[in-house]
Short mmCIF file of C-alpha atoms in Angstrom, two decimals:
data_model
loop_
_atom_site.label_atom_id
_atom_site.label_comp_id
_atom_site.label_asym_id
_atom_site.label_seq_id
_atom_site.Cartn_x
_atom_site.Cartn_y
_atom_site.Cartn_z
CA MET S 79 201.88 150.61 270.12
CA GLN S 80 205.01 149.02 271.85
CA ASP S 81 203.64 150.01 275.38
CA LEU S 82 200.22 149.07 274.73
CA PRO S 83 199.32 145.59 274.86
CA VAL S 84 196.91 144.79 271.97
CA ARG S 85 195.21 142.14 269.63
CA ILE S 86 194.34 142.69 265.94
CA TYR S 87 191.29 140.89 264.52
CA ARG S 88 190.53 140.80 260.93
CA VAL S 89 186.69 141.28 260.48
CA GLY S 90 186.55 141.11 256.86
CA GLY S 91 188.00 142.60 253.75
CA ASP S 92 190.11 145.64 254.67
CA LEU S 93 188.31 145.98 258.18
CA PHE S 94 190.26 145.36 261.36
CA ILE S 95 189.59 145.81 264.81
CA ILE S 96 192.73 146.72 267.24
CA LYS S 97 191.56 145.82 270.66
CA SER S 98 193.79 146.57 273.88
CA ILE S 99 193.93 143.77 276.44
CA GLN S 100 194.75 146.17 279.23
CA PRO S 101 191.97 146.70 281.89
CA ILE S 102 190.21 150.04 281.18
CA GLU S 103 190.90 151.40 284.43
CA LYS S 104 194.73 151.30 283.75
CA ILE S 105 194.23 152.95 280.44
CA ASN S 106 195.83 156.37 279.93
CA TYR S 107 193.35 157.89 277.11
CA ALA S 108 196.15 160.40 276.14
CA ASN S 109 198.56 157.60 275.82
CA VAL S 110 196.21 155.47 273.66
CA LYS S 111 195.45 158.20 271.28
CA GLU S 112 198.98 159.19 270.78
CA SER S 113 200.47 155.67 270.83
CA VAL S 114 198.08 154.43 268.06
CA HIS S 115 198.39 157.54 265.88
CA ASP S 116 202.03 157.19 265.95
CA ALA S 117 201.80 153.56 265.12
CA PHE S 118 199.47 154.14 262.02
CA SER S 119 201.85 157.08 260.84
CA ILE S 120 205.01 154.46 260.81
CA LEU S 121 202.99 152.01 259.10
CA LEU S 122 201.74 154.43 256.39
CA ASP S 123 205.15 155.97 255.72
CA SER S 124 206.53 152.65 255.46
CA LEU S 125 204.13 151.14 253.09
CA SER S 126 203.92 154.25 251.06
CA GLN S 127 207.64 154.18 250.47
CA GLN S 128 207.64 150.70 249.65
CA LEU S 129 204.61 150.66 247.20
CA LYS S 130 205.73 154.43 245.69
CA HIS S 131 201.94 155.31 246.16
CA LYS S 132 200.24 157.56 249.12
CA LEU S 133 198.24 155.29 251.52
CA SER S 134 195.74 156.32 254.07
CA ILE S 135 193.78 154.66 256.72
CA SER S 136 190.36 155.74 257.96
CA ALA S 137 189.90 154.60 261.71
CA VAL S 138 187.95 155.46 264.65
CA MET S 139 188.76 154.83 268.24
CA SER S 140 186.50 154.43 271.33
CA LEU S 141 186.16 152.86 274.99
CA PHE S 142 183.58 150.50 275.79
CA GLU S 143 181.99 149.12 278.86
CA SER S 144 182.25 145.22 279.11
CA ASP S 145 178.23 144.91 278.64
CA ILE S 146 178.34 146.64 275.10
CA VAL S 147 181.35 144.13 274.12
CA LYS S 148 179.50 141.17 275.42
CA ASN S 149 176.20 141.68 273.77
CA GLY S 150 177.61 142.42 270.53
CA ALA S 151 177.08 146.08 270.10
CA MET S 152 180.69 147.06 269.68
CA LEU S 153 181.30 146.37 266.11
CA PRO S 154 178.16 147.99 264.85
CA MET S 155 178.79 151.24 266.73
CA LEU S 156 182.40 151.39 265.38
CA GLU S 157 181.25 150.81 261.83
CA ASP S 158 178.39 153.37 262.29
CA ALA S 159 180.79 155.98 263.64
CA LEU S 160 183.14 155.14 260.60
CA LYS S 161 180.64 155.67 258.14
CA ASN S 162 179.37 158.92 259.79
CA TYR S 163 183.07 160.45 259.81
CA LYS S 164 183.60 159.21 256.30
CA GLN S 165 180.42 161.05 255.12
CA ALA S 166 181.78 164.36 257.06
CA GLY S 167 184.63 164.10 254.94
CA LYS S 168 187.25 162.88 257.42
CA SER S 169 188.41 159.98 255.21
CA GLY S 170 191.81 159.06 255.72
CA GLU S 171 192.07 160.34 259.48
CA LEU S 172 192.18 158.93 262.63
CA ILE S 173 189.31 160.07 265.08
CA PHE S 174 188.82 159.25 268.67
CA VAL S 175 184.92 158.89 269.39
CA GLU S 176 184.12 160.16 272.85
CA ASN S 177 180.50 159.08 272.99
CA THR S 178 179.19 156.36 270.61
CA ASN S 179 175.39 156.27 270.22
CA TYR S 180 174.29 152.90 271.88
CA GLY S 181 170.72 153.75 270.97
CA ARG S 182 171.17 154.66 267.30
CA THR S 183 173.02 151.23 266.93
CA VAL S 184 170.28 149.32 268.35
CA LYS S 185 168.11 151.02 265.84
CA VAL S 186 170.42 150.17 263.12
CA ALA S 187 170.83 146.65 263.85
CA ALA S 188 166.90 146.21 264.26
CA LEU S 189 166.53 147.99 260.98
CA ALA S 190 168.87 145.38 259.48
CA GLN S 191 167.03 142.73 260.77
CA SER S 192 163.64 143.81 259.86
CA MET S 193 165.12 144.28 256.06
CA LEU S 194 166.51 140.93 256.02
CA SER S 195 163.09 139.42 257.42
CA GLY S 196 161.35 141.23 254.65
CA LEU S 197 161.15 144.80 253.33
CA ASP S 198 158.29 146.91 254.05
CA TYR S 199 157.59 148.67 250.58
CA SER S 200 154.67 150.66 252.09
CA LYS S 201 157.23 152.73 253.68
CA LEU S 202 158.97 153.36 250.41
CA SER S 203 158.08 155.78 247.66
CA VAL S 204 159.91 157.67 244.67
CA VAL S 205 159.80 161.06 244.01
CA TYR S 206 160.92 163.16 240.79
CA GLN S 207 163.19 165.99 240.72
CA PRO S 208 163.07 167.94 237.28
CA LYS S 209 165.95 168.94 235.18
CA ILE S 210 165.63 172.02 233.38
CA ASN S 211 167.12 173.11 229.99
CA ALA S 212 168.48 176.33 228.81
CA SER S 213 165.02 177.43 227.77
CA ASP S 214 163.52 176.97 231.17
CA GLU S 215 161.73 174.01 230.13
CA VAL S 216 161.75 170.62 232.12
CA ASP S 217 163.84 168.35 230.10
CA SER S 218 164.06 165.43 232.11
CA ALA S 219 164.29 164.05 235.77
CA GLU S 220 165.94 162.01 238.26
CA ALA S 221 163.94 159.29 240.33
CA LEU S 222 164.71 159.46 244.03
CA LEU S 223 164.01 157.11 246.88
CA ARG S 224 162.05 158.39 250.09
CA TRP S 225 161.65 156.26 253.21
CA ASP S 226 159.01 157.03 255.92
CA ASN S 227 161.31 156.81 259.10
CA VAL S 228 158.63 158.17 261.65
CA ASN S 229 159.15 155.06 263.77
CA SER S 230 162.89 154.81 262.93
CA GLU S 231 164.30 158.12 264.18
CA PRO S 232 166.87 159.28 264.72
CA LEU S 233 167.71 157.23 261.41
CA ASN S 234 167.35 158.94 258.20
CA LEU S 235 167.25 158.09 254.48
CA LEU S 236 171.28 158.03 254.17
CA ASP S 237 171.19 155.32 257.38
CA PHE S 238 168.52 153.42 255.19
CA ILE S 239 170.38 152.97 252.15
CA GLY S 240 173.61 152.21 254.01
CA VAL S 241 171.84 149.37 255.95
CA ALA S 242 170.15 148.23 252.59
CA GLU S 243 173.65 148.33 251.12
CA SER S 244 175.43 146.28 253.94
CA THR S 245 172.54 143.70 254.04
CA GLY S 246 172.42 143.35 250.10
CA VAL S 247 168.59 144.20 250.07
CA ILE S 248 169.50 147.66 248.03
CA VAL S 249 169.54 145.23 244.85
CA ASP S 250 165.68 144.57 245.50
CA ILE S 251 165.04 148.37 246.27
CA GLY S 252 166.64 149.29 243.10
CA TYR S 253 164.39 146.99 241.31
CA PHE S 254 161.43 148.64 243.18
CA VAL S 255 162.80 152.23 242.19
CA LEU S 256 163.17 151.23 238.46
CA LYS S 257 159.49 149.62 238.54
CA GLN S 258 157.91 152.86 240.15
CA THR S 259 159.67 154.84 237.46
CA CYS S 260 158.39 152.62 234.69
CA GLU S 261 155.01 152.69 236.19
CA MET S 262 154.90 156.50 236.03
CA LEU S 263 156.10 156.63 232.73
CA LYS S 264 153.23 154.13 231.65
CA SER S 265 150.59 156.38 233.44
CA ILE S 266 152.11 159.73 231.67
CA ARG S 267 151.58 157.86 228.40
CA GLN S 268 148.18 157.40 228.73
CA CYS S 269 147.80 161.32 228.72
CA VAL S 270 150.71 161.99 226.52
CA PRO S 271 151.31 159.12 223.92
CA ASP S 272 154.66 160.57 222.73
CA PHE S 273 156.16 161.44 226.05
CA HIS S 274 159.77 160.98 225.46
CA LYS S 275 161.53 162.82 228.74
CA LYS S 276 164.29 160.89 230.25
CA ILE S 277 164.34 159.74 233.90
CA SER S 278 167.64 159.04 235.75
CA VAL S 279 167.70 156.13 238.30
CA ASN S 280 170.77 155.79 240.84
CA LEU S 281 172.71 152.68 240.82
CA SER S 282 174.78 151.44 243.85
CA ILE S 283 177.85 149.22 244.11
CA ARG S 284 175.93 146.15 245.31
CA GLN S 285 173.61 146.30 242.28
CA LEU S 286 176.27 146.37 239.85
CA ALA S 287 177.43 142.88 241.44
CA ASP S 288 174.03 141.41 240.57
CA THR S 289 174.74 139.04 237.50
CA LYS S 290 171.23 139.47 236.67
CA LEU S 291 170.91 142.91 236.70
CA VAL S 292 170.83 144.02 233.19
CA GLU S 293 168.48 141.06 232.23
CA THR S 294 166.01 142.04 234.98
CA PHE S 295 166.05 146.03 234.08
CA GLU S 296 165.29 144.97 230.25
CA ALA S 297 162.39 142.59 231.77
CA ILE S 298 160.93 145.44 233.67
CA CYS S 299 161.12 147.99 231.33
CA LYS S 300 159.43 145.44 228.70
CA GLN S 301 156.65 144.81 231.53
CA TYR S 302 155.58 148.64 231.48
CA ASN S 303 156.23 149.01 227.74
CA VAL S 304 158.88 151.81 228.37
CA PRO S 305 161.75 151.84 225.92
CA THR S 306 165.19 151.17 227.55
CA GLN S 307 166.42 154.43 225.91
CA GLN S 308 164.17 156.43 228.34
CA ILE S 309 166.12 155.34 231.47
CA ILE S 310 169.43 156.77 232.39
CA PHE S 311 171.42 155.04 235.19
CA GLU S 312 173.64 157.38 237.34
CA VAL S 313 176.83 155.73 238.80
CA THR S 314 178.95 157.95 241.34
CA GLU S 315 182.26 158.68 240.43
CA SER S 316 183.80 157.17 243.60
CA VAL S 317 182.11 153.76 242.88
CA MET S 318 183.41 154.03 239.39
CA ALA S 319 187.11 154.87 240.28
CA GLU S 320 187.06 152.27 242.80
CA ASN S 321 185.56 149.68 241.03
CA ILE S 322 186.37 150.22 237.21
CA ASN S 323 186.94 146.51 236.20
CA LEU S 324 183.38 145.55 237.45
CA LEU S 325 181.85 148.72 236.18
CA THR S 326 183.00 148.66 232.60
CA SER S 327 181.49 145.43 231.56
CA VAL S 328 178.13 146.41 233.30
CA ILE S 329 178.32 149.70 231.61
CA TYR S 330 178.72 148.20 228.09
CA ALA S 331 176.03 145.51 228.76
CA LEU S 332 173.75 148.69 230.11
CA LYS S 333 174.63 150.54 226.83
CA THR S 334 173.99 147.74 224.49
CA ALA S 335 170.58 147.15 226.09
CA GLY S 336 170.06 150.74 225.19
CA PHE S 337 170.01 152.30 228.51
CA GLY S 338 172.02 155.83 229.04
CA ILE S 339 174.70 156.25 231.62
CA ALA S 340 175.72 159.33 233.60
CA ILE S 341 178.57 159.78 236.13
CA ASP S 342 177.06 161.42 239.34
CA ASP S 343 179.25 163.72 241.82
CA PHE S 344 181.71 164.33 239.28
CA GLY S 345 184.72 166.02 240.51
CA THR S 346 184.84 164.54 244.03
CA GLY S 347 186.39 161.19 243.09
CA GLN S 348 189.80 160.08 241.50
CA SER S 349 188.73 158.85 238.10
CA ASN S 350 191.28 157.93 235.50
CA LEU S 351 190.39 160.07 232.57
CA SER S 352 191.39 157.58 230.13
CA TYR S 353 189.00 155.15 231.42
CA LEU S 354 186.26 157.61 231.35
CA SER S 355 187.02 158.68 227.69
CA GLN S 356 186.61 154.97 226.78
CA LEU S 357 183.28 154.14 228.55
CA PRO S 358 179.91 154.84 226.71
CA ILE S 359 178.66 157.52 228.95
CA ASN S 360 176.21 159.99 228.04
CA GLU S 361 176.30 162.54 230.92
CA LEU S 362 178.64 164.15 233.64
CA LYS S 363 176.70 165.65 236.72
CA ILE S 364 178.82 168.22 238.59
CA ASP S 365 178.84 167.53 242.43
CA LYS S 366 176.84 170.15 244.42
CA SER S 367 180.04 170.69 246.35
CA PHE S 368 181.31 172.69 243.54
CA ILE S 369 178.14 174.45 242.87
CA ASP S 370 177.95 175.74 246.37
CA LYS S 371 181.07 177.67 245.79
CA ILE S 372 179.28 179.87 242.88
CA ASN S 373 178.47 183.14 244.69
CA SER S 374 179.07 185.68 241.84
CA GLU S 375 178.28 185.58 238.07
CA GLU S 376 181.62 187.23 237.35
CA GLY S 377 183.53 184.93 239.69
CA GLU S 378 185.90 182.33 238.89
CA TYR S 379 185.42 178.55 239.57
CA PRO S 380 187.86 176.62 237.67
CA ILE S 381 186.91 173.07 238.47
CA VAL S 382 183.14 173.78 237.18
CA ASP S 383 184.39 175.44 234.19
CA THR S 384 186.80 172.50 233.49
CA VAL S 385 184.05 169.89 233.97
CA ILE S 386 181.92 171.64 231.64
CA SER S 387 184.62 172.20 229.05
CA MET S 388 185.85 168.41 229.14
CA ALA S 389 182.35 167.46 228.89
CA LYS S 390 181.72 169.39 225.81
CA ALA S 391 185.03 167.99 224.28
CA MET S 392 183.74 164.35 225.11
CA LYS S 393 180.59 165.20 223.51
CA LEU S 394 178.81 164.55 226.85
CA LYS S 395 175.56 166.13 228.13
CA VAL S 396 176.66 168.06 231.48
CA VAL S 397 174.08 168.47 234.54
CA ALA S 398 174.59 170.63 237.11
CA GLU S 399 172.92 169.60 240.55
CA GLY S 400 172.06 171.48 243.63
CA VAL S 401 171.32 174.68 242.07
CA GLU S 402 169.70 176.92 244.45
CA THR S 403 170.14 180.61 243.36
CA ILE S 404 169.79 182.72 240.40
CA THR S 405 173.32 183.68 240.46
CA GLN S 406 174.32 179.71 240.19
CA ALA S 407 171.83 179.35 237.34
CA ASN S 408 172.87 182.14 235.47
CA TYR S 409 176.58 181.41 235.80
CA LEU S 410 176.15 177.97 234.59
CA ARG S 411 174.32 179.05 231.67
CA SER S 412 176.64 181.57 231.00
CA LYS S 413 179.24 178.42 230.51
CA SER S 414 176.66 176.49 228.31
CA CYS S 415 175.81 174.05 230.99
CA ASP S 416 173.22 171.78 229.35
CA LEU S 417 170.97 171.02 232.31
CA ILE S 418 170.44 172.33 235.66
CA GLN S 419 168.95 170.75 238.71
CA GLY S 420 168.19 171.97 242.13
CA TYR S 421 165.78 173.82 244.64
CA TYR S 422 166.10 177.14 242.80
CA PHE S 423 163.77 175.60 240.09
CA TYR S 424 162.21 172.54 241.48
CA LYS S 425 162.24 170.28 244.84
CA PRO S 426 161.91 166.49 244.55
CA MET S 427 157.96 166.04 243.82
CA PRO S 428 155.79 163.29 244.53
CA HIS S 429 154.25 161.21 241.75
CA ASP S 430 151.07 163.15 241.06
CA GLU S 431 152.66 166.58 241.42
CA TRP S 432 155.37 165.28 238.75
CA LEU S 433 152.36 164.08 236.49
CA LYS S 434 150.74 167.29 236.74
CA LEU S 435 153.75 169.22 235.65
CA VAL S 436 154.78 167.19 232.76
CA THR S 437 151.09 166.75 231.58
CA ASP S 438 150.26 170.39 231.64
CA ASP S 439 153.36 171.24 229.73
CA SER S 440 152.38 168.90 226.91
#
């Protein structure tokens, strides 16, 4: 960026802002993109050679009018654009954002402020998606958060969770989901005293950093008289791969308390298999992106086959999520996949519908 006068600001952690100090009317858009792209390429090649590791940078570029910069909207808009492009699988790329959505950014900022002022639990609920065993019976279920965003469109549940993560409110939301799940289990036992089906609950990285996490989880289960063995906590593989030191101690503490552990979205991250074999894990969940590729019962799907074989060798239960066709279900069963979860069998269902399903089966 020799010919482009800039200033670099560290916003926090590994997040930086590179700001051009040249008047916007004098900027040649094509030159800006080319200069920044070349600068990043040179930097990454140099660092990769020195560290003997392949490095990447995820970045978004945009041009802003002065009023957007002055009112503080620039950084939230860039962060939102970066999050959206990462979710679209463009991690490690440099993207020029032609049009950032100012209205959307205002909604995100308002949502963050409302969360910090006090979470409206009346807009939150928990639904349950059954997992089916080889005999077509409901074996267990996953508890999933739902958010009433009627007055917050175009934001969706992923936006809500992202804001909850960034504000730290996700910790309280996690407790809310577990309380709802335990209350549901308590109500089922009133009809089926020996009900023992396990329920999976998702864990986020912010929750894992909460020093009172395990203690609070145990207290919630005790409050509703739910055995800890009936709850399985799911951690995504990417979270595990990036935070293995923190995660290891928490997983062992949860396991000691009696909770089960599942690795979600398996196959999409970069897990160190030596760590994986040493952790007290109960389940591996194959990511939906691999299940989507199954379009023939006689086809070859090496990643799916390898994950199932590896799970069996490690004496872990293997779960396939996102199953939407009979072809996918039959293929997975031919490979001895333990549990299947997806729209082909059941969509996530509200509390009353789930209760009716499992109490009628019993």
